[in-house]
Amino acid sequence: MVEPLISIVIPTFDRSELAQGAIKNVLDQSYNNFEVIVVEDGSSTGLDEFIKGLGNEKVIYASHETNRGLAASRNTGMNLSKGDYIAFLDDDDRWLKDKLMMQVDIMQRSNNPKIMVYCRNVPEKSKRYSSGQIRNIKGPMSDYIFQGFLLPSSSILMHTSALKSIGGHSTDLISCIDHDIWMKLARKGFHMDLVEEGLIYSVDDERKRMVNEFDDRLEGIKQFFNKWKSEIVEEYGIESWMKIERKYHNQTSYGIVNSYRKGVLLKHQATYYLNQLNSLEHYDYTWLDNTLSQFGLEKSTRLFNYIPLKRYL
């Protein structure tokens, strides 16, 4: 098999240890023809010296003078890329060693410039991705992305030219930038295929991420909804849009409650964020009951005691 060049972009901010682990993880791939573009987003952690110490020409260091955000960091990596294919790896995600090899095989057999290949997660190793989060789905992206199907960016491989054709990541969004990319690709008629094997896992679920504050998360959801709602409702109907809304409500509820359960958020903080989430259109607290049940919390101790739930009660 001819090995096309793959550009792997690792954005990071103030997390040198995790970024170093991500770089080492990529260098352990069984696929050989790649470049690693590490983009440090306004922090100064000595990561550049670590990369110099590797003495590996495959690893390229780039930096921003100020913190510009995850989308801008990925775009910097995209603009520096020379590969036929491009992949993104968050600094707290890891790949199994055959991830790129298996995805390239599917890309080449498909011979379709409008395709992206994703992979499943490794639930027993992952601290963030649940076992059912990444489903086995193939075909037109519009059939699934516009129904609320979400993909972690670290799971995908795609043609670099395809990403550049849609202008890369949207820097005007605080969060939801992954789904925004999938929405733009779906609008361009892209398809998706997958490796039906777990090849990605996370190694960190508590420490600060590039986009981790619930304030930013909620504001980003509002921005995303404002950007896409009218277009999706007009073309696919209100039910399709409500599926997308529910997906975001559910995931964000889960994150808030999980953070509360683990002591990352205090009671008043969790209450505040759930009330903020409640202000979003079509939010329904009934789903939260199932989430809390998964934690084994008795009804008397659930967050229902702490927040107004008129629609639920």
PDB file of C-alpha atoms in Angstrom:
ATOM      1  CA  MET A   1       0.000   0.000   0.000  1.00  0.00           C
ATOM      2  CA  VAL A   2       1.290   3.449  -0.909  1.00  0.00           C
ATOM      3  CA  GLU A   3       1.374   5.499   2.266  1.00  0.00           C
ATOM      4  CA  PRO A   4       0.066   9.044   1.680  1.00  0.00           C
ATOM      5  CA  LEU A   5       1.328  11.700   4.068  1.00  0.00           C
ATOM      6  CA  ILE A   6      -0.923  12.338   7.070  1.00  0.00           C
ATOM      7  CA  SER A   7      -0.806  15.603   8.995  1.00  0.00           C
ATOM      8  CA  ILE A   8      -1.665  15.110  12.659  1.00  0.00           C
ATOM      9  CA  VAL A   9      -2.540  18.297  14.530  1.00  0.00           C
ATOM     10  CA  ILE A  10      -2.232  18.378  18.329  1.00  0.00           C
ATOM     11  CA  PRO A  11      -3.539  21.634  19.860  1.00  0.00           C
ATOM     12  CA  THR A  12      -2.645  22.282  23.488  1.00  0.00           C
ATOM     13  CA  PHE A  13      -2.776  24.988  26.122  1.00  0.00           C
ATOM     14  CA  ASP A  14      -0.819  24.921  29.378  1.00  0.00           C
ATOM     15  CA  ARG A  15      -0.741  21.110  29.507  1.00  0.00           C
ATOM     16  CA  SER A  16       2.766  20.142  28.517  1.00  0.00           C
ATOM     17  CA  GLU A  17       2.672  16.747  30.216  1.00  0.00           C
ATOM     18  CA  LEU A  18      -0.474  15.670  28.400  1.00  0.00           C
ATOM     19  CA  ALA A  19       0.809  17.068  25.100  1.00  0.00           C
ATOM     20  CA  GLN A  20       4.071  15.168  25.488  1.00  0.00           C
ATOM     21  CA  GLY A  21       2.080  11.986  26.019  1.00  0.00           C
ATOM     22  CA  ALA A  22       0.022  12.674  22.895  1.00  0.00           C
ATOM     23  CA  ILE A  23       3.176  13.226  20.819  1.00  0.00           C
ATOM     24  CA  LYS A  24       4.739   9.992  22.060  1.00  0.00           C
ATOM     25  CA  ASN A  25       1.477   8.199  21.345  1.00  0.00           C
ATOM     26  CA  VAL A  26       1.492   9.329  17.702  1.00  0.00           C
ATOM     27  CA  LEU A  27       5.149   8.415  17.237  1.00  0.00           C
ATOM     28  CA  ASP A  28       4.204   4.876  18.256  1.00  0.00           C
ATOM     29  CA  GLN A  29       1.756   4.488  15.344  1.00  0.00           C
ATOM     30  CA  SER A  30       2.323   1.535  13.006  1.00  0.00           C
ATOM     31  CA  TYR A  31       1.682   3.883  10.087  1.00  0.00           C
ATOM     32  CA  ASN A  32       4.949   5.603   9.180  1.00  0.00           C
ATOM     33  CA  ASN A  33       4.333   8.475   6.764  1.00  0.00           C
ATOM     34  CA  PHE A  34       3.089  11.336   8.909  1.00  0.00           C
ATOM     35  CA  GLU A  35       3.948  14.729  10.318  1.00  0.00           C
ATOM     36  CA  VAL A  36       2.915  15.924  13.773  1.00  0.00           C
ATOM     37  CA  ILE A  37       2.052  19.610  14.109  1.00  0.00           C
ATOM     38  CA  VAL A  38       1.868  20.669  17.751  1.00  0.00           C
ATOM     39  CA  VAL A  39       0.177  24.037  18.260  1.00  0.00           C
ATOM     40  CA  GLU A  40       0.689  25.629  21.678  1.00  0.00           C
ATOM     41  CA  ASP A  41      -2.047  28.194  22.134  1.00  0.00           C
ATOM     42  CA  GLY A  42      -0.475  31.084  24.007  1.00  0.00           C
ATOM     43  CA  SER A  43       1.111  29.167  26.883  1.00  0.00           C
ATOM     44  CA  SER A  44       4.814  28.771  27.599  1.00  0.00           C
ATOM     45  CA  THR A  45       5.514  25.418  29.195  1.00  0.00           C
ATOM     46  CA  GLY A  46       8.820  24.305  27.724  1.00  0.00           C
ATOM     47  CA  LEU A  47       7.018  22.087  25.248  1.00  0.00           C
ATOM     48  CA  ASP A  48       9.140  23.503  22.431  1.00  0.00           C
ATOM     49  CA  GLU A  49      12.294  22.343  24.219  1.00  0.00           C
ATOM     50  CA  PHE A  50      10.813  18.884  24.690  1.00  0.00           C
ATOM     51  CA  ILE A  51      10.128  18.686  20.954  1.00  0.00           C
ATOM     52  CA  LYS A  52      13.633  19.868  20.120  1.00  0.00           C
ATOM     53  CA  GLY A  53      14.982  17.188  22.420  1.00  0.00           C
ATOM     54  CA  LEU A  54      13.161  14.498  20.470  1.00  0.00           C
ATOM     55  CA  GLY A  55      15.335  15.215  17.449  1.00  0.00           C
ATOM     56  CA  ASN A  56      12.543  13.959  15.206  1.00  0.00           C
ATOM     57  CA  GLU A  57      11.882  15.950  12.030  1.00  0.00           C
ATOM     58  CA  LYS A  58       8.354  14.583  11.892  1.00  0.00           C
ATOM     59  CA  VAL A  59       7.363  16.708  14.894  1.00  0.00           C
ATOM     60  CA  ILE A  60       6.771  20.402  14.148  1.00  0.00           C
ATOM     61  CA  TYR A  61       6.181  23.015  16.843  1.00  0.00           C
ATOM     62  CA  ALA A  62       4.021  26.112  16.318  1.00  0.00           C
ATOM     63  CA  SER A  63       2.727  28.619  18.835  1.00  0.00           C
ATOM     64  CA  HIS A  64       0.391  31.566  19.270  1.00  0.00           C
ATOM     65  CA  GLU A  65       1.569  34.645  21.143  1.00  0.00           C
ATOM     66  CA  THR A  66      -1.807  34.877  22.871  1.00  0.00           C
ATOM     67  CA  ASN A  67      -4.513  32.362  23.666  1.00  0.00           C
ATOM     68  CA  ARG A  68      -6.778  32.208  20.599  1.00  0.00           C
ATOM     69  CA  GLY A  69      -8.820  29.111  21.340  1.00  0.00           C
ATOM     70  CA  LEU A  70      -9.160  25.563  20.107  1.00  0.00           C
ATOM     71  CA  ALA A  71     -10.638  26.380  16.693  1.00  0.00           C
ATOM     72  CA  ALA A  72      -7.847  28.831  15.836  1.00  0.00           C
ATOM     73  CA  SER A  73      -5.227  26.327  17.007  1.00  0.00           C
ATOM     74  CA  ARG A  74      -6.620  23.617  14.772  1.00  0.00           C
ATOM     75  CA  ASN A  75      -6.734  26.047  11.863  1.00  0.00           C
ATOM     76  CA  THR A  76      -3.089  26.967  12.428  1.00  0.00           C
ATOM     77  CA  GLY A  77      -2.222  23.290  12.220  1.00  0.00           C
ATOM     78  CA  MET A  78      -4.359  22.871   9.112  1.00  0.00           C
ATOM     79  CA  ASN A  79      -2.679  25.812   7.395  1.00  0.00           C
ATOM     80  CA  LEU A  80       0.775  24.397   8.151  1.00  0.00           C
ATOM     81  CA  SER A  81      -0.150  20.897   7.035  1.00  0.00           C
ATOM     82  CA  LYS A  82       1.401  19.258   3.987  1.00  0.00           C
ATOM     83  CA  GLY A  83      -0.416  15.941   4.181  1.00  0.00           C
ATOM     84  CA  ASP A  84      -2.926  14.407   1.810  1.00  0.00           C
ATOM     85  CA  TYR A  85      -4.960  13.450   4.878  1.00  0.00           C
ATOM     86  CA  ILE A  86      -5.424  15.248   8.175  1.00  0.00           C
ATOM     87  CA  ALA A  87      -6.272  14.053  11.676  1.00  0.00           C
ATOM     88  CA  PHE A  88      -6.669  15.873  14.974  1.00  0.00           C
ATOM     89  CA  LEU A  89      -5.637  14.552  18.371  1.00  0.00           C
ATOM     90  CA  ASP A  90      -6.674  16.363  21.541  1.00  0.00           C
ATOM     91  CA  ASP A  91      -3.849  16.377  24.056  1.00  0.00           C
ATOM     92  CA  ASP A  92      -5.824  14.216  26.489  1.00  0.00           C
ATOM     93  CA  ASP A  93      -6.811  11.595  23.919  1.00  0.00           C
ATOM     94  CA  ARG A  94      -4.781   8.603  22.774  1.00  0.00           C
ATOM     95  CA  TRP A  95      -4.883   6.216  19.803  1.00  0.00           C
ATOM     96  CA  LEU A  96      -4.169   2.526  19.578  1.00  0.00           C
ATOM     97  CA  LYS A  97      -1.164   1.960  17.363  1.00  0.00           C
ATOM     98  CA  ASP A  98      -3.018   0.756  14.243  1.00  0.00           C
ATOM     99  CA  LYS A  99      -5.550   3.606  14.177  1.00  0.00           C
ATOM    100  CA  LEU A 100      -4.097   5.474  11.205  1.00  0.00           C
ATOM    101  CA  MET A 101      -3.199   2.334   9.267  1.00  0.00           C
ATOM    102  CA  MET A 102      -6.734   0.981   9.475  1.00  0.00           C
ATOM    103  CA  GLN A 103      -8.351   4.287   8.560  1.00  0.00           C
ATOM    104  CA  VAL A 104      -6.057   4.911   5.588  1.00  0.00           C
ATOM    105  CA  ASP A 105      -6.934   1.470   4.257  1.00  0.00           C
ATOM    106  CA  ILE A 106     -10.629   2.407   4.208  1.00  0.00           C
ATOM    107  CA  MET A 107      -9.920   5.844   2.719  1.00  0.00           C
ATOM    108  CA  GLN A 108      -7.924   4.365  -0.146  1.00  0.00           C
ATOM    109  CA  ARG A 109     -10.403   1.602  -0.881  1.00  0.00           C
ATOM    110  CA  SER A 110     -13.265   4.090  -0.979  1.00  0.00           C
ATOM    111  CA  ASN A 111     -11.478   6.337  -3.500  1.00  0.00           C
ATOM    112  CA  ASN A 112     -13.959   9.051  -2.554  1.00  0.00           C
ATOM    113  CA  PRO A 113     -12.609  12.569  -1.888  1.00  0.00           C
ATOM    114  CA  LYS A 114     -15.817  13.365  -0.009  1.00  0.00           C
ATOM    115  CA  ILE A 115     -15.435  10.856   2.785  1.00  0.00           C
ATOM    116  CA  MET A 116     -14.230  10.938   6.358  1.00  0.00           C
ATOM    117  CA  VAL A 117     -13.442   7.829   8.368  1.00  0.00           C
ATOM    118  CA  TYR A 118     -13.976   7.649  12.101  1.00  0.00           C
ATOM    119  CA  CYS A 119     -13.402   4.913  14.667  1.00  0.00           C
ATOM    120  CA  ARG A 120     -15.024   3.638  17.814  1.00  0.00           C
ATOM    121  CA  ASN A 121     -13.736   4.237  21.311  1.00  0.00           C
ATOM    122  CA  VAL A 122     -12.103   1.829  23.753  1.00  0.00           C
ATOM    123  CA  PRO A 123     -14.558   2.083  26.693  1.00  0.00           C
ATOM    124  CA  GLU A 124     -12.522   0.021  29.146  1.00  0.00           C
ATOM    125  CA  LYS A 125      -9.578   2.420  28.753  1.00  0.00           C
ATOM    126  CA  SER A 126     -11.443   5.689  28.366  1.00  0.00           C
ATOM    127  CA  LYS A 127     -12.135   8.172  31.160  1.00  0.00           C
ATOM    128  CA  ARG A 128     -14.428  10.327  29.051  1.00  0.00           C
ATOM    129  CA  TYR A 129     -16.062   8.447  26.167  1.00  0.00           C
ATOM    130  CA  SER A 130     -18.835   6.110  27.227  1.00  0.00           C
ATOM    131  CA  SER A 131     -19.236   2.696  25.620  1.00  0.00           C
ATOM    132  CA  GLY A 132     -22.250   3.759  23.589  1.00  0.00           C
ATOM    133  CA  GLN A 133     -21.141   7.239  22.647  1.00  0.00           C
ATOM    134  CA  ILE A 134     -19.718   6.398  19.215  1.00  0.00           C
ATOM    135  CA  ARG A 135     -22.097   4.280  17.149  1.00  0.00           C
ATOM    136  CA  ASN A 136     -21.510   2.208  14.018  1.00  0.00           C
ATOM    137  CA  ILE A 137     -22.881   4.404  11.253  1.00  0.00           C
ATOM    138  CA  LYS A 138     -21.974   4.645   7.578  1.00  0.00           C
ATOM    139  CA  GLY A 139     -23.350   6.647   4.677  1.00  0.00           C
ATOM    140  CA  PRO A 140     -24.279  10.265   3.953  1.00  0.00           C
ATOM    141  CA  MET A 141     -23.347  12.494   6.870  1.00  0.00           C
ATOM    142  CA  SER A 142     -26.572  14.450   6.474  1.00  0.00           C
ATOM    143  CA  ASP A 143     -28.599  11.370   7.459  1.00  0.00           C
ATOM    144  CA  TYR A 144     -27.034  11.370  10.914  1.00  0.00           C
ATOM    145  CA  ILE A 145     -25.320  14.664  11.710  1.00  0.00           C
ATOM    146  CA  PHE A 146     -28.572  16.563  11.252  1.00  0.00           C
ATOM    147  CA  GLN A 147     -30.200  14.121  13.658  1.00  0.00           C
ATOM    148  CA  GLY A 148     -27.820  14.971  16.493  1.00  0.00           C
ATOM    149  CA  PHE A 149     -25.132  12.314  15.943  1.00  0.00           C
ATOM    150  CA  LEU A 150     -21.850  13.616  17.383  1.00  0.00           C
ATOM    151  CA  LEU A 151     -18.264  12.559  16.692  1.00  0.00           C
ATOM    152  CA  PRO A 152     -15.115  13.252  18.726  1.00  0.00           C
ATOM    153  CA  SER A 153     -12.606  15.047  16.521  1.00  0.00           C
ATOM    154  CA  SER A 154      -9.797  12.736  17.655  1.00  0.00           C
ATOM    155  CA  SER A 155     -11.565   9.805  16.009  1.00  0.00           C
ATOM    156  CA  ILE A 156     -11.578  11.045  12.405  1.00  0.00           C
ATOM    157  CA  LEU A 157      -9.355  11.006   9.326  1.00  0.00           C
ATOM    158  CA  MET A 158     -10.223  13.044   6.251  1.00  0.00           C
ATOM    159  CA  HIS A 159      -8.773  14.655   3.148  1.00  0.00           C
ATOM    160  CA  THR A 160      -6.925  17.857   4.014  1.00  0.00           C
ATOM    161  CA  SER A 161      -8.349  19.497   0.903  1.00  0.00           C
ATOM    162  CA  ALA A 162     -11.882  18.773   2.126  1.00  0.00           C
ATOM    163  CA  LEU A 163     -11.289  20.532   5.418  1.00  0.00           C
ATOM    164  CA  LYS A 164      -9.726  23.512   3.677  1.00  0.00           C
ATOM    165  CA  SER A 165     -12.632  23.685   1.219  1.00  0.00           C
ATOM    166  CA  ILE A 166     -15.030  24.562   4.061  1.00  0.00           C
ATOM    167  CA  GLY A 167     -12.647  27.052   5.646  1.00  0.00           C
ATOM    168  CA  GLY A 168     -11.573  24.872   8.540  1.00  0.00           C
ATOM    169  CA  HIS A 169     -12.994  25.399  12.017  1.00  0.00           C
ATOM    170  CA  SER A 170     -15.287  28.291  12.909  1.00  0.00           C
ATOM    171  CA  THR A 171     -13.410  30.639  15.227  1.00  0.00           C
ATOM    172  CA  ASP A 172     -16.580  32.583  16.056  1.00  0.00           C
ATOM    173  CA  LEU A 173     -17.887  29.696  18.183  1.00  0.00           C
ATOM    174  CA  ILE A 174     -16.771  29.315  21.797  1.00  0.00           C
ATOM    175  CA  SER A 175     -17.608  25.601  21.803  1.00  0.00           C
ATOM    176  CA  CYS A 176     -19.449  23.039  19.631  1.00  0.00           C
ATOM    177  CA  ILE A 177     -16.769  23.473  16.953  1.00  0.00           C
ATOM    178  CA  ASP A 178     -16.587  19.748  16.204  1.00  0.00           C
ATOM    179  CA  HIS A 179     -20.285  19.442  15.414  1.00  0.00           C
ATOM    180  CA  ASP A 180     -20.089  22.656  13.410  1.00  0.00           C
ATOM    181  CA  ILE A 181     -17.431  21.059  11.175  1.00  0.00           C
ATOM    182  CA  TRP A 182     -19.553  17.935  10.690  1.00  0.00           C
ATOM    183  CA  MET A 183     -22.568  20.098   9.852  1.00  0.00           C
ATOM    184  CA  LYS A 184     -20.590  21.998   7.213  1.00  0.00           C
ATOM    185  CA  LEU A 185     -19.273  18.776   5.679  1.00  0.00           C
ATOM    186  CA  ALA A 186     -22.762  17.266   5.675  1.00  0.00           C
ATOM    187  CA  ARG A 187     -24.046  20.309   3.799  1.00  0.00           C
ATOM    188  CA  LYS A 188     -21.358  19.639   1.167  1.00  0.00           C
ATOM    189  CA  GLY A 189     -22.568  16.071   0.593  1.00  0.00           C
ATOM    190  CA  PHE A 190     -19.846  14.218   2.474  1.00  0.00           C
ATOM    191  CA  HIS A 191     -20.113  10.590   3.533  1.00  0.00           C
ATOM    192  CA  MET A 192     -18.681   8.811   6.538  1.00  0.00           C
ATOM    193  CA  ASP A 193     -17.281   5.351   7.072  1.00  0.00           C
ATOM    194  CA  LEU A 194     -15.769   3.742  10.112  1.00  0.00           C
ATOM    195  CA  VAL A 195     -13.348   1.254  11.539  1.00  0.00           C
ATOM    196  CA  GLU A 196     -15.619  -0.991  13.574  1.00  0.00           C
ATOM    197  CA  GLU A 197     -13.029  -1.333  16.274  1.00  0.00           C
ATOM    198  CA  GLY A 198     -12.181   0.712  19.346  1.00  0.00           C
ATOM    199  CA  LEU A 199      -9.078   2.758  18.556  1.00  0.00           C
ATOM    200  CA  ILE A 200      -9.417   5.934  20.644  1.00  0.00           C
ATOM    201  CA  TYR A 201      -9.559   6.583  24.369  1.00  0.00           C
ATOM    202  CA  SER A 202      -9.162   9.516  26.750  1.00  0.00           C
ATOM    203  CA  VAL A 203      -6.662   9.725  29.582  1.00  0.00           C
ATOM    204  CA  ASP A 204      -7.994  12.744  31.463  1.00  0.00           C
ATOM    205  CA  ASP A 205     -11.499  13.688  32.527  1.00  0.00           C
ATOM    206  CA  GLU A 206     -11.005  16.109  35.393  1.00  0.00           C
ATOM    207  CA  ARG A 207      -8.172  18.483  34.596  1.00  0.00           C
ATOM    208  CA  LYS A 208      -8.605  21.779  32.792  1.00  0.00           C
ATOM    209  CA  ARG A 209      -9.317  21.422  29.071  1.00  0.00           C
ATOM    210  CA  MET A 210      -9.059  23.992  26.301  1.00  0.00           C
ATOM    211  CA  VAL A 211     -12.853  24.238  26.365  1.00  0.00           C
ATOM    212  CA  ASN A 212     -13.965  23.042  29.785  1.00  0.00           C
ATOM    213  CA  GLU A 213     -15.861  25.790  31.573  1.00  0.00           C
ATOM    214  CA  PHE A 214     -19.604  25.309  31.640  1.00  0.00           C
ATOM    215  CA  ASP A 215     -20.043  29.046  31.071  1.00  0.00           C
ATOM    216  CA  ASP A 216     -18.243  28.721  27.743  1.00  0.00           C
ATOM    217  CA  ARG A 217     -20.046  25.479  26.974  1.00  0.00           C
ATOM    218  CA  LEU A 218     -23.475  27.010  27.464  1.00  0.00           C
ATOM    219  CA  GLU A 219     -22.620  30.171  25.542  1.00  0.00           C
ATOM    220  CA  GLY A 220     -21.204  28.055  22.718  1.00  0.00           C
ATOM    221  CA  ILE A 221     -24.392  25.996  22.543  1.00  0.00           C
ATOM    222  CA  LYS A 222     -26.436  29.186  22.203  1.00  0.00           C
ATOM    223  CA  GLN A 223     -24.141  30.378  19.408  1.00  0.00           C
ATOM    224  CA  PHE A 224     -24.369  27.015  17.652  1.00  0.00           C
ATOM    225  CA  PHE A 225     -28.164  26.965  17.913  1.00  0.00           C
ATOM    226  CA  ASN A 226     -28.411  30.507  16.532  1.00  0.00           C
ATOM    227  CA  LYS A 227     -26.141  29.617  13.641  1.00  0.00           C
ATOM    228  CA  TRP A 228     -27.844  26.432  12.477  1.00  0.00           C
ATOM    229  CA  LYS A 229     -31.455  26.321  13.672  1.00  0.00           C
ATOM    230  CA  SER A 230     -33.255  28.148  10.867  1.00  0.00           C
ATOM    231  CA  GLU A 231     -31.342  26.312   8.153  1.00  0.00           C
ATOM    232  CA  ILE A 232     -31.952  22.843   9.604  1.00  0.00           C
ATOM    233  CA  VAL A 233     -35.620  23.499  10.399  1.00  0.00           C
ATOM    234  CA  GLU A 234     -36.247  24.811   6.892  1.00  0.00           C
ATOM    235  CA  GLU A 235     -34.614  21.860   5.150  1.00  0.00           C
ATOM    236  CA  TYR A 236     -35.118  18.927   7.532  1.00  0.00           C
ATOM    237  CA  GLY A 237     -37.964  19.962   9.816  1.00  0.00           C
ATOM    238  CA  ILE A 238     -38.336  20.886  13.465  1.00  0.00           C
ATOM    239  CA  GLU A 239     -38.070  17.278  14.676  1.00  0.00           C
ATOM    240  CA  SER A 240     -34.562  16.948  13.266  1.00  0.00           C
ATOM    241  CA  TRP A 241     -33.541  20.157  14.955  1.00  0.00           C
ATOM    242  CA  MET A 242     -35.025  19.097  18.282  1.00  0.00           C
ATOM    243  CA  LYS A 243     -32.955  15.903  18.151  1.00  0.00           C
ATOM    244  CA  ILE A 244     -29.846  18.045  17.884  1.00  0.00           C
ATOM    245  CA  GLU A 245     -31.022  20.216  20.780  1.00  0.00           C
ATOM    246  CA  ARG A 246     -31.754  17.201  22.961  1.00  0.00           C
ATOM    247  CA  LYS A 247     -28.324  15.758  22.256  1.00  0.00           C
ATOM    248  CA  TYR A 248     -26.653  18.900  23.560  1.00  0.00           C
ATOM    249  CA  HIS A 249     -28.994  19.202  26.528  1.00  0.00           C
ATOM    250  CA  ASN A 250     -28.379  15.587  27.477  1.00  0.00           C
ATOM    251  CA  GLN A 251     -24.612  15.715  27.164  1.00  0.00           C
ATOM    252  CA  THR A 252     -24.372  18.973  29.090  1.00  0.00           C
ATOM    253  CA  SER A 253     -26.693  17.724  31.840  1.00  0.00           C
ATOM    254  CA  TYR A 254     -24.560  14.632  32.147  1.00  0.00           C
ATOM    255  CA  GLY A 255     -21.401  16.719  32.412  1.00  0.00           C
ATOM    256  CA  ILE A 256     -22.835  18.993  35.092  1.00  0.00           C
ATOM    257  CA  VAL A 257     -24.219  16.169  37.205  1.00  0.00           C
ATOM    258  CA  ASN A 258     -21.096  14.052  36.801  1.00  0.00           C
ATOM    259  CA  SER A 259     -18.924  16.990  37.886  1.00  0.00           C
ATOM    260  CA  TYR A 260     -21.200  17.535  40.901  1.00  0.00           C
ATOM    261  CA  ARG A 261     -21.050  13.867  41.823  1.00  0.00           C
ATOM    262  CA  LYS A 262     -17.250  13.844  41.704  1.00  0.00           C
ATOM    263  CA  GLY A 263     -16.912  17.028  43.711  1.00  0.00           C
ATOM    264  CA  VAL A 264     -15.632  19.114  40.815  1.00  0.00           C
ATOM    265  CA  LEU A 265     -18.700  21.370  41.101  1.00  0.00           C
ATOM    266  CA  LEU A 266     -20.271  22.432  44.378  1.00  0.00           C
ATOM    267  CA  LYS A 267     -24.033  22.200  44.867  1.00  0.00           C
ATOM    268  CA  HIS A 268     -24.665  25.883  44.185  1.00  0.00           C
ATOM    269  CA  GLN A 269     -22.510  25.726  41.046  1.00  0.00           C
ATOM    270  CA  ALA A 270     -24.328  22.682  39.675  1.00  0.00           C
ATOM    271  CA  THR A 271     -27.649  24.342  40.455  1.00  0.00           C
ATOM    272  CA  TYR A 272     -26.612  27.506  38.646  1.00  0.00           C
ATOM    273  CA  TYR A 273     -25.504  25.682  35.499  1.00  0.00           C
ATOM    274  CA  LEU A 274     -28.588  23.479  35.388  1.00  0.00           C
ATOM    275  CA  ASN A 275     -30.773  26.559  35.639  1.00  0.00           C
ATOM    276  CA  GLN A 276     -28.786  28.173  32.829  1.00  0.00           C
ATOM    277  CA  LEU A 277     -29.315  25.046  30.761  1.00  0.00           C
ATOM    278  CA  ASN A 278     -33.005  25.211  31.584  1.00  0.00           C
ATOM    279  CA  SER A 279     -33.179  28.578  29.818  1.00  0.00           C
ATOM    280  CA  LEU A 280     -32.264  26.968  26.505  1.00  0.00           C
ATOM    281  CA  GLU A 281     -35.115  26.179  24.158  1.00  0.00           C
ATOM    282  CA  HIS A 282     -36.923  22.843  24.520  1.00  0.00           C
ATOM    283  CA  TYR A 283     -34.897  21.712  27.513  1.00  0.00           C
ATOM    284  CA  ASP A 284     -36.624  18.942  29.444  1.00  0.00           C
ATOM    285  CA  TYR A 285     -35.464  17.975  32.923  1.00  0.00           C
ATOM    286  CA  THR A 286     -37.103  14.567  32.686  1.00  0.00           C
ATOM    287  CA  TRP A 287     -34.020  13.208  30.933  1.00  0.00           C
ATOM    288  CA  LEU A 288     -31.921  14.194  33.938  1.00  0.00           C
ATOM    289  CA  ASP A 289     -33.757  11.647  36.063  1.00  0.00           C
ATOM    290  CA  ASN A 290     -32.197   8.822  34.049  1.00  0.00           C
ATOM    291  CA  THR A 291     -28.760  10.406  34.334  1.00  0.00           C
ATOM    292  CA  LEU A 292     -28.984  10.684  38.096  1.00  0.00           C
ATOM    293  CA  SER A 293     -30.249   7.120  38.369  1.00  0.00           C
ATOM    294  CA  GLN A 294     -27.074   5.941  36.657  1.00  0.00           C
ATOM    295  CA  PHE A 295     -25.123   7.450  39.545  1.00  0.00           C
ATOM    296  CA  GLY A 296     -27.105   5.396  42.037  1.00  0.00           C
ATOM    297  CA  LEU A 297     -28.415   8.511  43.760  1.00  0.00           C
ATOM    298  CA  GLU A 298     -31.599   8.185  45.759  1.00  0.00           C
ATOM    299  CA  LYS A 299     -34.421  10.476  44.710  1.00  0.00           C
ATOM    300  CA  SER A 300     -34.284  12.326  48.019  1.00  0.00           C
ATOM    301  CA  THR A 301     -30.662  13.319  47.416  1.00  0.00           C
ATOM    302  CA  ARG A 302     -30.944  14.169  43.751  1.00  0.00           C
ATOM    303  CA  LEU A 303     -30.451  17.611  42.339  1.00  0.00           C
ATOM    304  CA  PHE A 304     -34.225  17.786  41.901  1.00  0.00           C
ATOM    305  CA  ASN A 305     -34.252  18.970  45.496  1.00  0.00           C
ATOM    306  CA  TYR A 306     -32.070  21.935  44.658  1.00  0.00           C
ATOM    307  CA  ILE A 307     -33.550  23.434  41.525  1.00  0.00           C
ATOM    308  CA  PRO A 308     -36.960  24.597  40.267  1.00  0.00           C
ATOM    309  CA  LEU A 309     -38.569  21.819  38.253  1.00  0.00           C
ATOM    310  CA  LYS A 310     -42.069  23.043  37.540  1.00  0.00           C
ATOM    311  CA  ARG A 311     -42.253  21.322  34.168  1.00  0.00           C
ATOM    312  CA  TYR A 312     -40.972  18.077  35.629  1.00  0.00           C
ATOM    313  CA  LEU A 313     -43.178  18.094  38.711  1.00  0.00           C
TER     314      LEU A 313
END
